Amino acid sequence: MIIVTAMMHIKTGKKEAFILEAKDLISSTRKEEGCINYNLLANIEDENALVMLEQWKDIESLNKHMKTDQFLQFEVTIEPLLAKGVDIRSYSVDG
């Protein structure tokens, strides 16, 4: 299993716009083959920080997701909403 965290810092006043954009991506991604879990989480210590927490069956499923039109469009759409770059980390988990 592959776990991915994507920490995002949103510009002040842009959080609701970001969440609206993320809702469609989350809904469609959860239907993709190999997606175990896909959630957007709030950081209780920083109101402008959000984390996308993902679980994938395998690296192939994740790589396929990252090439979908919806994911690629999401990246373009959210760029002006971000205060800084996205911190992405992935982990391989056995079991």
XYZ file of C-alpha atoms in Angstrom:
95
model
C 0.000 0.000 0.000
C 1.125 3.549 -0.738
C 0.333 6.447 1.626
C 0.643 10.002 0.317
C 0.449 13.257 2.261
C 0.268 16.574 0.458
C 0.599 19.562 2.803
C -0.794 22.746 1.277
C -0.744 26.300 2.625
C -3.609 28.297 1.178
C -3.547 32.071 0.713
C -5.570 33.972 3.296
C -9.163 34.280 2.128
C -8.828 31.517 -0.503
C -9.560 28.435 1.622
C -13.245 28.119 0.631
C -12.380 28.444 -3.067
C -9.747 25.729 -2.650
C -12.192 23.403 -0.892
C -14.763 23.872 -3.658
C -12.168 22.880 -6.260
C -11.051 19.890 -4.172
C -14.553 18.443 -3.708
C -14.914 17.330 -7.341
C -11.416 15.841 -7.407
C -12.018 13.940 -4.170
C -15.355 12.570 -5.341
C -14.020 11.300 -8.675
C -10.737 10.019 -7.245
C -12.502 7.848 -4.683
C -14.056 5.964 -7.632
C -10.699 5.235 -9.278
C -9.387 1.694 -9.313
C -6.749 1.256 -6.614
C -7.918 4.184 -4.462
C -8.421 3.010 -0.892
C -8.919 6.415 0.732
C -8.681 10.053 -0.369
C -9.409 12.843 2.129
C -8.769 16.537 2.642
C -7.977 17.346 6.275
C -7.685 20.625 8.159
C -4.740 21.513 10.382
C -6.134 22.705 13.739
C -3.002 24.778 14.424
C -3.017 26.711 11.132
C -6.346 27.661 9.550
C -4.727 28.074 6.124
C -3.049 24.658 6.117
C -4.755 21.633 4.555
C -3.489 18.105 4.024
C -4.592 15.680 1.332
C -4.230 12.192 2.821
C -4.298 9.385 0.272
C -4.096 5.596 0.396
C -3.474 3.611 -2.782
C -3.359 -0.118 -3.450
C -0.033 0.229 -5.262
C 2.281 2.700 -6.991
C 0.753 1.923 -10.388
C -2.672 3.102 -9.194
C -1.183 6.315 -7.821
C 0.771 6.987 -11.013
C -2.360 6.436 -13.112
C -4.287 8.892 -10.906
C -1.624 11.562 -11.317
C -2.068 11.394 -15.112
C -5.858 11.832 -15.127
C -7.245 14.965 -16.754
C -9.068 15.891 -13.560
C -5.918 15.738 -11.413
C -3.853 17.687 -13.945
C -6.558 20.360 -14.205
C -6.807 20.548 -10.406
C -3.077 21.289 -10.174
C -3.467 24.226 -12.578
C -6.624 25.548 -10.911
C -5.270 25.570 -7.362
C -1.879 27.107 -8.121
C -3.066 30.729 -7.694
C -4.751 29.751 -4.393
C -1.554 28.421 -2.810
C 0.650 30.549 -0.558
C 3.640 28.292 -1.312
C 4.521 24.997 -2.962
C 2.926 21.708 -1.968
C 4.964 19.435 0.331
C 4.304 15.899 -0.970
C 5.541 12.804 0.822
C 4.860 9.168 0.009
C 5.358 6.026 2.034
C 5.215 2.359 1.134
C 3.462 0.277 3.791
C 3.449 -3.508 3.987
C 0.312 -5.295 5.084
